[in-house]
Tab-separated table of C-alpha atoms in Angstrom:
chain	number	residue	atom	x	y	z
F	1	MET	CA	-70.430	15.428	-3.642
F	2	ILE	CA	-71.082	12.881	-0.648
F	3	ILE	CA	-71.460	14.808	2.574
F	4	GLY	CA	-68.037	15.352	4.224
F	5	HIS	CA	-65.935	14.609	1.209
F	6	ILE	CA	-64.772	18.064	0.346
F	7	ASP	CA	-63.461	18.685	4.023
F	8	LYS	CA	-61.650	15.234	3.786
F	9	PHE	CA	-59.964	16.010	0.523
F	10	ASN	CA	-58.735	19.415	1.884
F	11	GLN	CA	-57.199	17.536	4.635
F	12	LEU	CA	-55.698	14.970	2.490
F	13	ALA	CA	-54.488	17.503	-0.267
F	14	ALA	CA	-50.852	17.995	1.125
F	15	THR	CA	-50.245	14.400	1.547
F	16	TYR	CA	-52.288	13.132	-1.508
F	17	ASP	CA	-48.867	12.810	-3.723
F	18	THR	CA	-47.756	9.309	-2.578
F	19	PRO	CA	-45.462	7.254	-4.646
F	20	LYS	CA	-48.580	4.732	-5.143
F	21	ASN	CA	-50.935	7.522	-6.318
F	22	ILE	CA	-48.421	9.088	-8.594
F	23	GLU	CA	-47.784	5.586	-10.204
F	24	MET	CA	-51.315	4.817	-10.830
F	25	ALA	CA	-51.764	8.369	-12.075
F	26	LYS	CA	-49.125	7.970	-14.741
F	27	ARG	CA	-50.794	4.635	-15.839
F	28	ALA	CA	-54.034	6.383	-15.965
F	29	ALA	CA	-52.768	9.124	-18.133
F	30	GLU	CA	-50.922	6.587	-20.473
F	31	ALA	CA	-54.368	4.816	-20.785
F	32	ILE	CA	-55.951	8.032	-21.674
F	33	ARG	CA	-53.511	9.042	-24.305
F	34	GLY	CA	-54.408	5.591	-25.979
F	35	LEU	CA	-58.082	6.531	-26.474
F	36	MET	CA	-57.506	10.546	-26.921
F	37	ASP	CA	-58.857	11.896	-30.085
F	38	LYS	CA	-55.807	14.367	-30.847
F	39	LYS	CA	-58.172	16.377	-33.090
F	40	GLN	CA	-59.965	17.333	-29.773
F	41	THR	CA	-57.440	19.106	-27.911
F	42	ASN	CA	-57.762	22.790	-28.165
F	43	GLN	CA	-59.548	23.131	-25.037
F	44	ALA	CA	-59.473	20.595	-22.046
F	45	ILE	CA	-60.851	20.233	-18.627
F	46	ASP	CA	-59.381	18.017	-15.908
F	47	PHE	CA	-62.550	17.659	-13.765
F	48	GLY	CA	-62.139	16.771	-10.097
F	49	CYS	CA	-58.571	17.237	-10.604
F	50	GLY	CA	-57.173	16.692	-7.265
F	51	THR	CA	-53.490	17.839	-7.045
F	52	GLY	CA	-53.463	17.579	-10.726
F	53	LEU	CA	-51.481	14.104	-10.926
F	54	VAL	CA	-53.329	13.158	-14.115
F	55	GLY	CA	-53.933	16.445	-15.785
F	56	LEU	CA	-50.269	17.302	-15.446
F	57	GLU	CA	-49.273	14.165	-17.148
F	58	LEU	CA	-51.328	15.169	-19.974
F	59	ILE	CA	-50.831	19.072	-20.122
F	60	ASP	CA	-48.652	18.630	-23.352
F	61	GLU	CA	-51.577	17.249	-25.347
F	62	PHE	CA	-53.606	20.232	-25.159
F	63	ASP	CA	-53.620	23.971	-26.150
F	64	SER	CA	-55.326	24.909	-22.892
F	65	LEU	CA	-56.265	22.942	-19.573
F	66	VAL	CA	-58.620	23.922	-16.737
F	67	PHE	CA	-57.960	22.361	-13.461
F	68	VAL	CA	-61.433	21.958	-11.851
F	69	ASP	CA	-61.966	20.706	-8.200
F	70	ALA	CA	-64.516	21.283	-5.152
F	71	SER	CA	-61.628	21.036	-2.916
F	72	ALA	CA	-59.885	24.482	-2.453
F	73	GLY	CA	-56.870	22.527	-0.685
F	74	MET	CA	-56.604	20.293	-3.937
F	75	ILE	CA	-56.594	23.468	-6.047
F	76	LYS	CA	-53.810	25.190	-4.048
F	77	GLU	CA	-51.682	22.094	-4.620
F	78	VAL	CA	-52.341	22.321	-8.320
F	79	GLU	CA	-51.443	26.011	-8.440
F	80	LYS	CA	-48.259	25.249	-6.576
F	81	LYS	CA	-47.233	22.983	-9.312
F	82	LEU	CA	-48.258	25.172	-12.108
F	83	THR	CA	-46.109	27.910	-10.424
F	84	GLU	CA	-43.188	25.509	-10.196
F	85	VAL	CA	-43.235	24.405	-13.829
F	86	ASN	CA	-44.153	27.800	-15.072
F	87	VAL	CA	-46.973	26.588	-17.307
F	88	LYS	CA	-48.835	29.445	-18.880
F	89	LYS	CA	-51.682	27.338	-20.729
F	90	ALA	CA	-53.257	25.856	-17.606
F	91	SER	CA	-55.724	27.796	-14.989
F	92	THR	CA	-57.612	26.701	-12.049
F	93	LEU	CA	-61.166	26.834	-11.030
F	94	CYS	CA	-62.500	25.834	-7.370
F	95	LEU	CA	-66.193	24.717	-8.195
F	96	ASP	CA	-68.484	22.490	-6.461
F	97	ILE	CA	-70.380	21.380	-9.444
F	98	GLU	CA	-73.412	19.708	-7.245
F	99	GLU	CA	-74.019	23.362	-5.887
F	100	GLU	CA	-74.276	24.408	-9.592
F	101	ASP	CA	-76.629	23.890	-12.583
F	102	THR	CA	-73.775	24.228	-15.200
F	103	LEU	CA	-70.171	23.959	-15.698
F	104	PRO	CA	-69.424	27.513	-16.500
F	105	ILE	CA	-66.760	26.667	-19.325
F	106	LYS	CA	-66.585	24.807	-22.517
F	107	ALA	CA	-64.193	22.221	-23.757
F	108	ASP	CA	-63.169	19.580	-26.468
F	109	THR	CA	-61.975	17.128	-24.018
F	110	ILE	CA	-63.127	16.489	-20.334
F	111	VAL	CA	-60.872	14.014	-17.944
F	112	ILE	CA	-62.614	12.706	-15.140
F	113	SER	CA	-60.406	10.373	-12.927
F	114	LEU	CA	-61.691	8.775	-9.787
F	115	VAL	CA	-64.312	11.122	-9.315
F	116	LEU	CA	-67.603	9.651	-10.051
F	117	HIS	CA	-67.875	7.025	-6.994
F	118	HIS	CA	-67.514	9.969	-4.728
F	119	ILE	CA	-70.720	11.623	-6.543
F	120	ALA	CA	-74.301	10.867	-4.955
F	121	ASP	CA	-76.088	11.804	-8.261
F	122	THR	CA	-73.791	10.431	-11.224
F	123	LYS	CA	-76.488	11.054	-13.928
F	124	LYS	CA	-76.830	14.788	-12.978
F	125	LEU	CA	-73.000	15.020	-13.344
F	126	LEU	CA	-72.650	13.307	-16.396
F	127	LEU	CA	-75.413	15.386	-18.023
F	128	GLN	CA	-73.475	18.431	-16.872
F	129	LEU	CA	-70.356	17.413	-18.276
F	130	TYR	CA	-72.262	16.436	-21.751
F	131	ASN	CA	-73.618	20.040	-21.888
F	132	ALA	CA	-69.982	21.301	-21.212
F	133	LEU	CA	-68.486	19.355	-24.152
F	134	ASN	CA	-68.367	20.938	-27.417
F	135	ALA	CA	-70.032	19.083	-30.345
F	136	ASN	CA	-67.868	15.945	-31.174
F	137	GLY	CA	-66.081	16.281	-27.778
F	138	GLN	CA	-64.646	13.562	-25.971
F	139	LEU	CA	-65.066	12.508	-22.211
F	140	LEU	CA	-62.366	10.504	-20.708
F	141	ILE	CA	-63.458	8.723	-17.395
F	142	VAL	CA	-60.949	6.881	-15.321
F	143	GLU	CA	-62.647	4.685	-12.707
F	144	MET	CA	-62.394	1.622	-10.401
F	145	GLN	CA	-64.204	-1.493	-11.535
F	146	LYS	CA	-67.132	-1.856	-9.039
F	147	GLN	CA	-66.587	-5.165	-6.754
F	148	ALA	CA	-67.980	-6.609	-3.642
F	149	THR	CA	-66.936	-5.146	-0.220
F	150	THR	CA	-64.443	-7.374	1.501
F	151	PRO	CA	-61.614	-6.848	4.330
F	152	TYR	CA	-59.320	-5.509	1.283
F	153	HIS	CA	-61.880	-3.733	-0.790
F	154	HIS	CA	-64.016	-0.775	0.407
F	155	GLY	CA	-66.827	-1.663	-2.274
F	156	HIS	CA	-66.252	1.806	-4.287
F	157	GLY	CA	-66.174	1.730	-7.875
F	158	ILE	CA	-68.528	1.866	-10.959
F	159	ASP	CA	-69.229	-1.032	-12.997
F	160	SER	CA	-68.114	-0.241	-16.562
F	161	ALA	CA	-71.328	-1.941	-18.126
F	162	ASP	CA	-73.633	0.115	-15.991
F	163	LEU	CA	-71.586	3.283	-16.754
F	164	LYS	CA	-71.866	2.598	-20.625
F	165	HIS	CA	-75.680	2.219	-20.271
F	166	GLU	CA	-75.848	5.535	-18.330
F	167	LEU	CA	-73.729	7.416	-20.864
F	168	ALA	CA	-75.874	6.132	-23.832
F	169	ALA	CA	-79.041	7.166	-22.098
F	170	ILE	CA	-77.885	10.766	-21.922
F	171	GLY	CA	-76.716	11.015	-25.686
F	172	PHE	CA	-72.960	9.808	-25.586
F	173	GLU	CA	-71.798	7.740	-28.466
F	174	LYS	CA	-68.592	5.571	-29.521
F	175	MET	CA	-67.723	4.379	-26.187
F	176	GLN	CA	-64.555	2.478	-25.747
F	177	ILE	CA	-63.093	0.945	-22.521
F	178	ASP	CA	-59.399	-0.045	-21.833
F	179	GLN	CA	-58.705	-1.829	-18.545
F	180	PHE	CA	-55.303	-0.509	-17.737
F	181	TYR	CA	-54.865	-2.254	-14.227
F	182	ASP	CA	-55.644	-5.545	-13.345
F	183	ALA	CA	-55.977	-5.822	-9.565
F	184	GLU	CA	-56.056	-9.633	-9.307
F	185	LYS	CA	-52.916	-9.887	-11.504
F	186	GLU	CA	-50.964	-7.122	-9.792
F	187	SER	CA	-51.496	-6.910	-6.409
F	188	ALA	CA	-52.995	-10.168	-4.925
F	189	GLY	CA	-56.831	-8.628	-5.412
F	190	GLN	CA	-56.048	-5.974	-2.612
F	191	GLU	CA	-56.984	-2.921	-5.109
F	192	ALA	CA	-59.763	-2.489	-7.284
F	193	SER	CA	-59.101	-2.836	-10.896
F	194	ARG	CA	-59.122	0.399	-13.012
F	195	TYR	CA	-60.433	1.242	-16.420
F	196	VAL	CA	-60.700	4.183	-18.671
F	197	LEU	CA	-63.884	4.656	-20.759
F	198	SER	CA	-64.127	6.900	-23.839
F	199	ALA	CA	-67.293	8.422	-24.956
F	200	ARG	CA	-68.097	11.174	-27.423
F	201	LYS	CA	-70.636	13.754	-27.897
F	202	PRO	CA	-72.640	13.785	-31.317
F	203	LEU	CA	-71.614	16.298	-34.021
F	204	SER	CA	-75.194	17.505	-33.667
């Protein structure tokens, strides 16, 4: 992760669940459901889960779900929520993937929401996620569309066409994209558009 981001997210954890972030997480989860393969829902990972806003919206879709984040503060918030709702099929893992060679768990589905633009080496991370998927597994990526830096835009985000190319080079197939938030139409261009991209690991 880009230097300093883990400390930043530890500081943000307790106040991250703003009405805006909660609403966008609900919309992201709904878009994910639209592309999700319901036959690949035994084991799932919410990678870079933050406070669990997206994963908790989707938890009923899976037999088991592991919330993974590099920020101990974020994981603490997820654990509080899991205790409050008494969810038995979910667990947490605090892990800085950039300090590890592999993800130590396997899954049929991996959800990764608004994480890639914080990562210095996206190719390495995507390969690690590919290797963590079971055969025919599904990767569901939520990201901001890349745009120019302006007074209203911080310039973060990843171009969806570039991301598809990077995923294909690793070996992912059957990619689909749904732009579920159009910034120009909904907020006068003051926030980046967001999309969900589905990619599949081949059967063999």
